[in-house]
Coordinates of C-alpha atoms in Angstrom, one line a residue:
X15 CA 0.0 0.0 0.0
X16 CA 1.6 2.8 -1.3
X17 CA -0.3 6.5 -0.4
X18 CA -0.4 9.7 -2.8
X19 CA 2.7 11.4 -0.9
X20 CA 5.0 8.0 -0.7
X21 CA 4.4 8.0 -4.2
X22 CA 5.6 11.2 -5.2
X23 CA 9.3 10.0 -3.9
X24 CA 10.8 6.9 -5.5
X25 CA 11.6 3.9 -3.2
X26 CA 14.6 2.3 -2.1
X27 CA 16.3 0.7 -5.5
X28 CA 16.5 -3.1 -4.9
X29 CA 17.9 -5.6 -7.8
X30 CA 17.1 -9.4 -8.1
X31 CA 20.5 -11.9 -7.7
X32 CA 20.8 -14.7 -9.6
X33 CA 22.3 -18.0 -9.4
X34 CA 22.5 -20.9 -11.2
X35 CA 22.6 -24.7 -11.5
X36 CA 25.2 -25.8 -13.4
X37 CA 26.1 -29.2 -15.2
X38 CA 28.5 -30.6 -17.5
X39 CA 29.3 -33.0 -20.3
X40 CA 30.7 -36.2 -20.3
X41 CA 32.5 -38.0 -23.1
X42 CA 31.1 -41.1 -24.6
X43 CA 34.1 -43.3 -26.6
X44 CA 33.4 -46.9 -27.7
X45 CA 35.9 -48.8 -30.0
X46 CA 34.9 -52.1 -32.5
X47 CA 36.1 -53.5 -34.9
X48 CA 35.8 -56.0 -38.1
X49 CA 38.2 -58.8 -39.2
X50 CA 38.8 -58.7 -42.9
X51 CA 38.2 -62.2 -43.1
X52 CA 34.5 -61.4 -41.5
X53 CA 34.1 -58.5 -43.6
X54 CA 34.5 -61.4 -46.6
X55 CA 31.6 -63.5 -45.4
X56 CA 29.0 -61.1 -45.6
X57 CA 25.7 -63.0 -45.7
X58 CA 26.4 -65.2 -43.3
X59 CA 26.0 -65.6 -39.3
X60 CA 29.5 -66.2 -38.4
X61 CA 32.8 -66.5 -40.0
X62 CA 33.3 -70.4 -39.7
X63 CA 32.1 -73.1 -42.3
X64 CA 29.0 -74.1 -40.4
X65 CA 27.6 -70.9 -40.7
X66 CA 24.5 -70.7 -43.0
X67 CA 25.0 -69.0 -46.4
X68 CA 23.2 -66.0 -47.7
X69 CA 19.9 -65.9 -48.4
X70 CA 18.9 -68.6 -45.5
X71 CA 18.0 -67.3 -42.1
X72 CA 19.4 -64.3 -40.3
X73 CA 21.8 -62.4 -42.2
X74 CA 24.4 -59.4 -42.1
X75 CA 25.0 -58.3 -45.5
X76 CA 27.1 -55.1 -44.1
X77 CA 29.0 -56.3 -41.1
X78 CA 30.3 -52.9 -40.4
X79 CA 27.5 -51.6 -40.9
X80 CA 25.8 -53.4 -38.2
X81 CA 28.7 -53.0 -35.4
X82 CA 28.3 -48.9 -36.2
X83 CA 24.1 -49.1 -35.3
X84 CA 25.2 -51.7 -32.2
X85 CA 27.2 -48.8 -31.2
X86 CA 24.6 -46.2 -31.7
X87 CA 21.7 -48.5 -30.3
X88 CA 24.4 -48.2 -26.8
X89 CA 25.1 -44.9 -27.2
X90 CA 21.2 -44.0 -26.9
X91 CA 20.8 -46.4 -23.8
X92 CA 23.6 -44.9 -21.8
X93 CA 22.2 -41.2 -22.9
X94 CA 19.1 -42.6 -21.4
X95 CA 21.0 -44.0 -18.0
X96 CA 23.0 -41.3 -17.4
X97 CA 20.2 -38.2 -17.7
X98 CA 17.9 -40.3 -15.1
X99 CA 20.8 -41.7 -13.0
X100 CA 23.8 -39.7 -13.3
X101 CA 25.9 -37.9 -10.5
X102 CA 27.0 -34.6 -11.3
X103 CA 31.5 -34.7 -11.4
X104 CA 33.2 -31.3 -12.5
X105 CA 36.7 -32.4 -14.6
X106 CA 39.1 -30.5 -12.4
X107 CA 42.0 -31.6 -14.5
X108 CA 42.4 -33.9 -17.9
X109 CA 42.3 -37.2 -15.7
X110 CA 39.1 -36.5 -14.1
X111 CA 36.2 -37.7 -15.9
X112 CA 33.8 -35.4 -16.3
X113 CA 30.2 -36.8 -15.0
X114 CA 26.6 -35.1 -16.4
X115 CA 23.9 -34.9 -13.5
X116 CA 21.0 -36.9 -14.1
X117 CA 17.6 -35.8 -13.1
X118 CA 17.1 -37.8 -10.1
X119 CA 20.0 -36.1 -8.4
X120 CA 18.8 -32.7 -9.4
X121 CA 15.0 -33.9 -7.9
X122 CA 16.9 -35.4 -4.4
X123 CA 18.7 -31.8 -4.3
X124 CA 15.3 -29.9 -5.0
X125 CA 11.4 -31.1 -4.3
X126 CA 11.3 -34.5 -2.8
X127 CA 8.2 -36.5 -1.0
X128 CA 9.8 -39.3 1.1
X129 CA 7.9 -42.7 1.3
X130 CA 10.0 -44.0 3.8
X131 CA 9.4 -47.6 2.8
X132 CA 5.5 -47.8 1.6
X133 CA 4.2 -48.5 -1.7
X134 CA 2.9 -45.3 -3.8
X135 CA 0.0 -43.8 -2.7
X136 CA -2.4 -40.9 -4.6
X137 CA -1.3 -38.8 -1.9
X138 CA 2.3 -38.8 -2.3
X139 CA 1.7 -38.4 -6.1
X140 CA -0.8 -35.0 -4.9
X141 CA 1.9 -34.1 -1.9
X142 CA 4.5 -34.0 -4.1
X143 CA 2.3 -31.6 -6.6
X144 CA 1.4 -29.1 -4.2
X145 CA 4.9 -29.0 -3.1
X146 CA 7.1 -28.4 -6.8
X147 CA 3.9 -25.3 -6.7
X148 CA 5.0 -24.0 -3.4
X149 CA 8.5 -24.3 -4.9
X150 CA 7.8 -22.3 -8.1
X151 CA 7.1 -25.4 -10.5
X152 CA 5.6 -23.9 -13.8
X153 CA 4.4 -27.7 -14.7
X154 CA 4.5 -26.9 -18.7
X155 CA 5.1 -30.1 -19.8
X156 CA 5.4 -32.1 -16.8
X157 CA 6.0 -35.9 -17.1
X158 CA 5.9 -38.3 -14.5
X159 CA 9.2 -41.1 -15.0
X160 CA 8.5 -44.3 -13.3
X161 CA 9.6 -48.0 -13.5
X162 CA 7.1 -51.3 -15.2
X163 CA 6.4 -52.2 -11.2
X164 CA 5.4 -48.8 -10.1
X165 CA 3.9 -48.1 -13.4
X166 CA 1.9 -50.9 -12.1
X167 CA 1.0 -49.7 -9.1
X168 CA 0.2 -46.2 -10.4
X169 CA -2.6 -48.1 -13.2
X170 CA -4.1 -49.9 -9.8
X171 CA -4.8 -46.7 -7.5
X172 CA -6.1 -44.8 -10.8
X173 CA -8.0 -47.4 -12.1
X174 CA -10.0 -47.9 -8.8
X175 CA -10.4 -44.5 -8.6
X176 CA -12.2 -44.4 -12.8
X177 CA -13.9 -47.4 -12.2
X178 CA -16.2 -47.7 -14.2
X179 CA -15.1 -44.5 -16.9
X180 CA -11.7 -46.2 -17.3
X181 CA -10.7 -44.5 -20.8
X182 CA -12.0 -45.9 -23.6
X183 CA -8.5 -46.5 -25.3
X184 CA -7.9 -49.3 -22.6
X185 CA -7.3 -53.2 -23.8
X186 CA -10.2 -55.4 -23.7
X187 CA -9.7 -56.7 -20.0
X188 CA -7.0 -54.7 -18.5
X189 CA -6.1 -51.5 -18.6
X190 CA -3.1 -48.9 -18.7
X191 CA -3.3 -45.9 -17.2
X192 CA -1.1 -43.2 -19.3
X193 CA -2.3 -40.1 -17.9
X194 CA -3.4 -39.2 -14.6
X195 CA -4.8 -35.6 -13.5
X196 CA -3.4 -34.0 -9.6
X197 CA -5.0 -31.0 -8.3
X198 CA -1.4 -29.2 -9.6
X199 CA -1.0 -30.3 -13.3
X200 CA -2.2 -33.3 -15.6
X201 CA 0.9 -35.9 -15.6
X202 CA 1.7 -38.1 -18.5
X203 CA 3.5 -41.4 -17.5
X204 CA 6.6 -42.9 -19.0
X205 CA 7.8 -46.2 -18.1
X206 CA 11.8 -46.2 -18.3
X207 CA 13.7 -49.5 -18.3
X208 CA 16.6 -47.5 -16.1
X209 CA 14.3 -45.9 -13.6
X210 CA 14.9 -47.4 -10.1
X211 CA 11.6 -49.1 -8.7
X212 CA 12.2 -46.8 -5.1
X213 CA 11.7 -44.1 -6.8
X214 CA 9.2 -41.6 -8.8
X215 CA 10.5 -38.5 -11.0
X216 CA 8.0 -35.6 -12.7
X217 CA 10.0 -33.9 -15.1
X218 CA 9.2 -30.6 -16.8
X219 CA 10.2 -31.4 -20.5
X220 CA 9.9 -28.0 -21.3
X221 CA 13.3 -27.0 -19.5
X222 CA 15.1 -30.3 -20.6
X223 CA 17.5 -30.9 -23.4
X224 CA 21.1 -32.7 -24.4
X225 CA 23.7 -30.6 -25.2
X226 CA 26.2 -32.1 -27.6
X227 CA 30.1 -30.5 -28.3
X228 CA 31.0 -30.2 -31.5
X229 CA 34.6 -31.2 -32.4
X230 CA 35.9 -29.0 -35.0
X231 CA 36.0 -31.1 -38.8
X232 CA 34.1 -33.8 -37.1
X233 CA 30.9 -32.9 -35.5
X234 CA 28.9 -33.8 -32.2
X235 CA 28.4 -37.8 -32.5
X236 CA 30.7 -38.9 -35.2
X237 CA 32.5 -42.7 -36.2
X238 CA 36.7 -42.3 -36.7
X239 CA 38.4 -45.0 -38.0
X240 CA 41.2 -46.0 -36.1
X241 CA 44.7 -46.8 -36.5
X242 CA 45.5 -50.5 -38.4
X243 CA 47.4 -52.8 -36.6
X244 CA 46.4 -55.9 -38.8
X245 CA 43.9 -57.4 -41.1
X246 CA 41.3 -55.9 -39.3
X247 CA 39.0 -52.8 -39.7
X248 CA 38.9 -50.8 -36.3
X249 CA 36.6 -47.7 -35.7
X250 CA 35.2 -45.3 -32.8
X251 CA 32.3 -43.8 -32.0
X252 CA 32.8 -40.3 -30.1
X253 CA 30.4 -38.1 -28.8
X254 CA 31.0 -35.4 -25.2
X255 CA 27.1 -35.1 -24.1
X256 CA 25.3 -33.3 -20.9
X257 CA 22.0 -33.0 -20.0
X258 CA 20.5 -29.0 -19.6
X259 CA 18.0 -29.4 -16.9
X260 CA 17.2 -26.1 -15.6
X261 CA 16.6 -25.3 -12.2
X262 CA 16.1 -28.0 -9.5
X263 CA 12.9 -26.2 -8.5
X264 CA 10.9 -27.1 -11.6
X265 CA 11.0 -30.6 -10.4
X266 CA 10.1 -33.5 -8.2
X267 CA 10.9 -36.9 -7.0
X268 CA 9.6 -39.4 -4.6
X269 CA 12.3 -41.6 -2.6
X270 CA 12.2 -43.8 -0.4
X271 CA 9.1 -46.2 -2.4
X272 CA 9.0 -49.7 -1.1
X273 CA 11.7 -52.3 -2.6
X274 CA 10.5 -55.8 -1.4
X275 CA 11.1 -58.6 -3.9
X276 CA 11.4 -56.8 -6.3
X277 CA 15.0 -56.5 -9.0
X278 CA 17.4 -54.1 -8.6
X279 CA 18.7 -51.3 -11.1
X280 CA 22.4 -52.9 -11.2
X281 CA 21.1 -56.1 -12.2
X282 CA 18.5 -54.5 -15.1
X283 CA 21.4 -52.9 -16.0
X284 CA 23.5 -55.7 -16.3
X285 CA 21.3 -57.7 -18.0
X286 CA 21.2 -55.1 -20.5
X287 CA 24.6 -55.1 -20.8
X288 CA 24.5 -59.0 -21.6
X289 CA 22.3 -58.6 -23.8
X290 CA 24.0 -55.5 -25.7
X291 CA 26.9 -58.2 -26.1
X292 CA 25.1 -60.8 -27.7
X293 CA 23.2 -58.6 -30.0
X294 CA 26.9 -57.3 -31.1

């Protein structure tokens, strides 16, 4: 309330400060490589005589080829690991690696609902919303990042709550439940192989992004070929990759979610990891 008079002198001068979170890039470098005696039996499923000739069956008819979208097909699933999971490391010299902050850290460091060891309730998912608003949460294009079990879970308090108006895109006899509406902001719901199952993350997608470095005469993601050594063909795949996140405040986790019987995130992870290997 400011009177005639007051008005008639300016007030006190006052100016806003800023800070900022920060985060980093981190470098990506895989190597692989192609026997020339390989390269010769394109067509086939392996290098020996056994192996079933082209046109029968499975078949490579670019072997390189293949190994470089292998490598790219990993590429995209550590991306994906790394901006959920990733803890923040500033290179302070050449042999530190630098390490991009996923977006779980930046929730645990910002708007956080603790479960303390109980499955998900509506009212952690509404607790959680009311607090990123207290917070300053613009909820643009909020997404709610879970994993299959408390994708689960989230389908079973929804669906008891719809009843009988259960969408009418649902499967004849089961349902999915792929958006949900709070009192704060209407959530879509992504399932994510990498997401740990003790935890929940809404995202604002609005604020999110990679940021790639470009390497002069090469580009941001690129293949090199590397130096012979034999009768082999040897490449790389290079890419230095971060995540822009934006300030912790736009959004939100739950921690804490019960874990009972259930698989961990090191061994989905490392099943993927057998699984990458066989593939290549």
């Amino acid at each position: 309330a400011i009177s005639e008079t007051e008005s008639m002198t300016a007030p006190e001068i006052t100016s806003v400060v800023r800070s900022q979170n920060t985060n980093t890039a981190q470098i990506f470098q895989y190597a692989f490589g192609v026997s020339y005696n390989r390269l010769a039996n394109s067509g086939r499923l392996a290098s020996d005589a056994k192996s079933l000739t082209a046109g029968i069956g499975i078949q490579q008819p670019d072997e390189m080829a293949f190994q470089r979208s292998a490598k790219l097909q990993k590429l995209a699933k550590d991306l994906e690991y790394t901006f959920l999971n990733g803890t923040y490391q500033n290179a302070a010299n050449d042999s530190t690696a630098a390490k991009t902050r996923g977006m779980l850290e930046l929730g645990a460091s910002g708007t956080t609902v603790t479960a303390g060891n109980a499955d998900i309730t509506i009212d952690m998912i509404e607790e959680l919303g009311i607090k990123m608003c207290e917070a300053g949460a613009e909820f643009s294009q909020p997404v709610l990042f879970c994993s299959a079990r408390v994708r689960k879970q989230i389908s079973d308090l929804y669906a008891k709550i719809y009843g009988a108006t259960l969408p009418a895109s649902r499967t004849v006899g089961g349902y999915a439940i792929d958006t949900i509406v709070t009192t704060q902001a209407q959530l879509g719901i992504v399932q994510d192989f990498y997401m740990p199952n003790d935890k929940i993350l809404i995202a604002d997608l609005a604020y999110i992004s990679p940021v790639f470095m470009s390497v002069p005469g090469k580009g941001t993601v690129f293949f090199e070929e590397l130096a012979k050594t034999g009768a082999a063909t040897k490449m790389m795949l290079y890419a230095t990759v971060g995540l822009a996140h934006g300030p912790s405040f736009l959004h939100g986790s739950i921690t804490g979610l019960k874990t009972a019987a259930e698989e961990s995130l090191e061994a989905k992870v490392g099943k993927a990891k057998v699984g990458q290997s066989k593939a290549a």
